[in-house]
């Protein structure tokens, strides 16, 4: 069956290549450089009555969806990004040589057609064509059907075909564009300045993740694709900026699942003279407003707020801020039939329990705040309890969307925390980067009190569109090699 399908595909390809060759022999250009249209398909349909009444000349462009010829009349359906329009050609309206060109057309071709708005005998709004020509000859036929979830890898591997045949896939990417534009506009409205920081970095810092490494030939030095822009953004606070944000790609050499892709988009902001409570309020307002613009009204504020240390102490049976020995946590994994993390430090074990025992239960948007300090090495401790970090996350549908905290700006304490991390790195935690002396030097010049915030854009779009996976929100998600 598969062999016959491939055989038939090659037969169609050869037939279309023959049509291309015949066009060249006739002096026609199968891929002309110039294309013009007077209206999009949507504009043509919206303005149809006026265009018809005033006999306005119209030129449309689009990809052929179907061609149907019935004797002396032919109908060609074309589609552009937003609409589908029916073209009508009759032998009485066009010269014989133009009507004869229909034989060269196939579904998938791009064409340019000129004529006037009219109605068919069945009352359909059509473009009565007087002239047309091919803009791009399609050689490979499009599938007549698409397998959707039954063939996810093929959909991602041939994403362009998926977008052509699956309106939902295209709508998700449209929504992604709207979300990015909305975030930029909202940040600027709040007085934040958009900045850019290096993607190639000598030290991978600002998050816990294994980086991608590369080598710069001219400088003969190892560099890393950034795992987060955080440390550079805070150096801009030292440099005098007060409200900044960056929308850009991060790269983490980690697994792939519904929440993770090695290349992903983050929005990070830093706000001088604010703390994590200010960011909680801003986040709730920002994301609920964004959701409302997309008609997702179940994100209305006020959101539920819960303390991490209280809930996790309840679930473990002891004070998680007080007990920080890994030996206290390891037995809980057997109790709950969970797999132990490879790295068995206190932060890793407690975070793993959080992700298994509580986070999946958080379906409605929830602000989880006040984490034990070792889970936030770049955050300030609470004044009333130095064991607790002024940190919060936003979780919805069991997915972490936002990670935020009041920033630690004491260079001495930050160095001490980095040294603890270096001990964990030496003990085998490969997600901890090298100590960043440039960042510590910057802190010594003085950084204003500030709050920082990171939002996973891919995850946000996946939840707002009910996509089920961030891979649906990425134009071309990373895949394993197609062939060895």
XYZ file of C-alpha atoms in Angstrom, residues 126-450:
325
model
C -17.585 34.893 -7.728
C -14.879 36.701 -9.649
C -15.764 36.453 -13.344
C -12.273 36.098 -14.793
C -11.085 37.727 -17.981
C -7.398 36.871 -17.623
C -5.188 34.773 -15.370
C -1.682 33.383 -15.175
C 0.307 31.088 -12.921
C 2.485 32.660 -10.232
C 4.004 29.443 -8.902
C 3.614 25.948 -10.315
C 3.111 23.269 -7.660
C 5.080 20.100 -8.360
C 4.252 17.984 -5.307
C 0.526 17.325 -4.698
C -0.966 18.214 -1.332
C -2.534 15.394 0.689
C -6.316 15.259 0.329
C -6.637 14.472 4.032
C -4.410 14.979 7.064
C -4.015 12.572 9.943
C -4.066 15.064 12.821
C -3.133 13.552 16.165
C -2.686 10.097 14.593
C 0.469 11.299 12.863
C 1.837 14.106 15.003
C 5.472 13.748 13.921
C 4.562 13.988 10.231
C 2.513 17.101 10.971
C 5.482 18.765 12.669
C 8.009 17.565 10.098
C 5.911 18.900 7.201
C 4.580 21.864 9.156
C 3.874 23.900 6.032
C 1.401 21.234 4.877
C -0.124 21.031 8.343
C -0.739 24.789 8.284
C -2.313 24.580 4.840
C -4.715 21.823 5.782
C -5.393 22.459 9.479
C -7.078 25.759 10.273
C -6.583 25.228 14.019
C -2.803 25.029 13.540
C -2.805 28.291 11.620
C -5.073 29.993 14.167
C -2.703 29.080 17.015
C 0.170 30.863 15.253
C -2.071 33.868 14.590
C -2.889 33.974 18.295
C 0.803 33.714 19.143
C 1.459 36.805 17.043
C -1.341 38.655 18.838
C 0.032 37.649 22.241
C 3.547 38.869 21.409
C 2.216 42.182 20.105
C -0.046 42.569 23.146
C 2.793 41.902 25.597
C 5.017 44.497 23.933
C 2.251 47.076 23.879
C 1.285 46.444 27.505
C 4.876 46.607 28.735
C 5.479 49.870 26.927
C 2.201 51.266 28.250
C 3.457 50.527 31.766
C 6.676 52.415 31.069
C 8.996 49.461 30.440
C 11.729 49.860 27.815
C 12.465 46.936 25.516
C 16.138 45.930 25.496
C 18.275 43.181 23.982
C 20.982 41.177 25.711
C 23.521 38.663 24.353
C 22.391 35.255 23.145
C 26.010 34.073 22.954
C 27.372 34.192 26.498
C 30.718 33.186 28.039
C 28.928 31.818 31.130
C 25.466 30.252 31.108
C 23.684 31.819 34.065
C 20.367 33.155 35.312
C 18.660 29.758 35.494
C 19.304 26.112 36.279
C 19.654 24.256 32.985
C 22.206 22.464 30.843
C 23.304 24.846 28.040
C 24.201 24.349 24.395
C 27.909 25.007 23.858
C 29.700 26.354 20.809
C 33.153 27.665 19.938
C 34.077 31.092 18.567
C 36.907 30.579 16.091
C 38.273 34.131 15.906
C 38.400 34.609 19.686
C 39.207 30.941 20.368
C 36.751 30.768 23.251
C 33.875 28.607 24.415
C 30.471 30.265 24.322
C 26.981 29.155 25.306
C 23.555 29.859 23.928
C 21.806 31.686 26.723
C 19.558 29.770 29.077
C 18.183 33.067 30.435
C 18.906 36.792 30.010
C 18.518 37.540 33.731
C 22.034 38.472 34.789
C 22.583 40.818 31.834
C 19.221 42.481 32.405
C 20.098 43.156 36.032
C 23.424 44.614 34.925
C 21.320 47.109 32.950
C 19.620 48.061 36.231
C 23.088 48.761 37.604
C 23.653 50.871 34.489
C 20.746 53.179 35.315
C 17.683 51.628 33.671
C 14.679 51.231 35.968
C 11.944 49.421 34.012
C 13.110 47.056 31.267
C 11.911 43.954 29.475
C 13.147 41.549 26.822
C 11.168 39.258 24.542
C 13.444 36.661 23.032
C 14.631 33.106 22.588
C 16.337 31.011 25.225
C 18.006 27.645 24.689
C 18.211 24.744 27.113
C 19.756 21.378 26.368
C 16.956 19.379 27.938
C 14.179 16.942 27.092
C 11.156 17.544 24.893
C 7.583 17.216 26.154
C 4.301 19.152 26.243
C 5.923 21.895 28.373
C 9.506 21.869 27.094
C 11.291 22.557 23.825
C 15.062 23.184 23.632
C 14.395 26.531 21.905
C 11.653 28.645 23.465
C 10.465 32.228 23.923
C 10.494 34.128 27.210
C 9.429 37.577 28.291
C 11.570 38.839 31.171
C 11.146 42.151 32.977
C 12.928 43.963 35.785
C 11.328 46.739 37.794
C 13.438 48.927 40.071
C 11.962 49.945 43.439
C 9.313 47.205 43.268
C 9.022 43.875 45.104
C 7.377 40.540 44.448
C 4.023 41.702 45.807
C 3.954 44.509 43.230
C 4.654 41.919 40.544
C 1.917 39.606 41.826
C -0.656 42.352 41.345
C 0.742 43.376 37.957
C 0.886 39.778 36.720
C -2.694 39.070 37.733
C -3.906 42.205 35.973
C -1.769 41.687 32.865
C -2.596 38.032 32.206
C -6.293 38.278 33.060
C -6.615 41.243 30.677
C -4.748 39.403 27.931
C -6.950 36.334 28.369
C -10.079 38.494 28.186
C -8.999 39.945 24.834
C -8.892 36.352 23.560
C -12.318 35.586 25.092
C -10.848 33.313 27.757
C -12.881 34.548 30.697
C -11.964 31.831 33.220
C -8.761 33.772 33.964
C -10.583 36.669 35.585
C -9.046 38.094 38.747
C -8.796 37.779 41.701
C -6.714 34.631 41.473
C -6.189 32.101 44.209
C -2.965 32.644 46.187
C -1.263 29.922 48.249
C 2.002 29.776 50.180
C 4.406 27.147 48.928
C 5.881 26.445 52.368
C 2.456 25.912 53.943
C 1.058 23.559 51.311
C 4.236 21.533 50.838
C 4.640 21.205 54.620
C 1.100 19.840 54.706
C 1.811 17.349 51.916
C 5.148 16.139 53.312
C 4.157 16.119 56.970
C 6.944 18.421 58.164
C 8.165 22.024 57.880
C 9.887 22.142 54.480
C 11.574 25.447 55.278
C 13.105 24.013 58.438
C 14.117 20.551 57.259
C 16.696 20.922 54.500
C 18.524 17.605 54.660
C 18.043 15.418 51.556
C 17.653 12.387 53.829
C 14.367 13.845 55.086
C 12.899 13.844 51.568
C 14.194 10.681 49.901
C 11.743 8.303 51.708
C 8.790 10.361 50.431
C 9.499 9.267 46.876
C 9.000 5.619 47.801
C 5.903 6.519 49.822
C 4.307 8.195 46.796
C 5.758 5.735 44.256
C 7.795 8.449 42.549
C 11.109 8.219 40.737
C 14.010 9.801 42.586
C 15.799 12.631 40.747
C 19.329 11.890 39.583
C 20.624 14.883 41.580
C 19.461 14.503 45.188
C 20.036 17.895 46.760
C 17.418 19.520 48.972
C 16.266 21.989 46.273
C 16.016 19.269 43.601
C 14.107 16.853 45.832
C 11.623 19.405 47.137
C 11.036 20.830 43.673
C 10.412 17.329 42.309
C 7.836 16.642 45.046
C 6.131 19.963 44.290
C 5.883 19.089 40.602
C 4.420 15.644 41.339
C 2.232 16.142 44.406
C 0.783 19.626 44.101
C 1.398 21.459 40.851
C -0.789 19.138 38.714
C -3.745 19.996 40.965
C -3.484 23.719 40.181
C -5.878 23.984 37.251
C -7.160 27.555 37.648
C -4.565 30.359 37.544
C -2.901 30.315 40.962
C -0.139 32.381 42.519
C 2.148 30.111 44.540
C 4.416 32.232 46.733
C 6.994 32.102 49.541
C 9.437 29.334 48.622
C 12.292 28.077 50.817
C 15.356 30.219 50.138
C 17.538 27.454 48.607
C 14.961 27.147 45.795
C 15.625 30.772 44.794
C 19.388 31.501 44.803
C 18.926 34.919 43.149
C 16.032 36.101 45.354
C 15.876 38.149 48.542
C 14.890 36.513 51.808
C 11.815 37.738 53.658
C 12.601 40.151 56.472
C 10.269 38.336 58.884
C 11.667 34.865 58.093
C 15.104 34.557 56.481
C 14.396 30.912 55.573
C 11.809 32.050 53.001
C 12.445 33.732 49.630
C 10.235 36.488 48.259
C 9.436 34.369 45.241
C 6.254 33.389 43.428
C 5.120 31.362 40.451
C 1.937 31.488 38.412
C 0.585 28.019 37.659
C -2.437 27.154 35.481
C -3.549 23.737 34.237
C -0.592 22.338 36.160
C 1.825 24.380 34.030
C 4.274 26.958 35.387
C 3.797 30.181 33.424
C 5.653 32.777 35.492
C 8.622 32.679 37.846
C 9.293 35.902 39.755
C 10.949 37.269 42.870
C 12.353 40.249 44.686
C 15.932 40.414 43.437
C 18.902 39.850 45.712
C 21.170 42.890 45.326
C 23.674 42.259 48.140
C 26.926 41.277 46.357
C 28.410 39.592 49.443
C 25.382 37.376 50.045
C 25.045 36.647 46.336
C 28.648 35.435 46.217
C 28.013 33.190 49.217
C 24.983 31.666 47.501
C 26.916 31.159 44.290
C 29.626 29.341 46.270
C 27.010 26.960 47.697
C 25.836 26.326 44.149
C 29.396 25.625 43.043
C 29.603 22.912 45.698
C 26.423 21.391 44.268
C 27.903 21.664 40.769
C 31.053 19.870 41.911
C 28.835 17.175 43.434
C 27.311 16.441 40.030
C 24.530 18.960 39.360
C 25.253 19.757 35.697
C 22.461 22.350 35.495
C 24.395 24.799 37.673
C 26.655 27.104 35.707
C 30.028 28.572 36.568
C 30.322 31.467 38.984
C 29.780 34.746 37.099
C 32.383 37.235 38.329
C 31.220 39.926 35.889
C 27.758 39.879 37.463
C 29.158 40.001 41.000
C 31.399 42.925 40.024
C 28.336 44.749 38.669
C 26.443 44.172 41.929
C 29.325 45.730 43.842
C 28.721 49.012 42.006
C 25.215 48.921 43.454
C 21.908 47.664 42.051
C 18.642 49.298 43.136
C 16.022 47.227 44.947
C 14.040 45.510 42.202
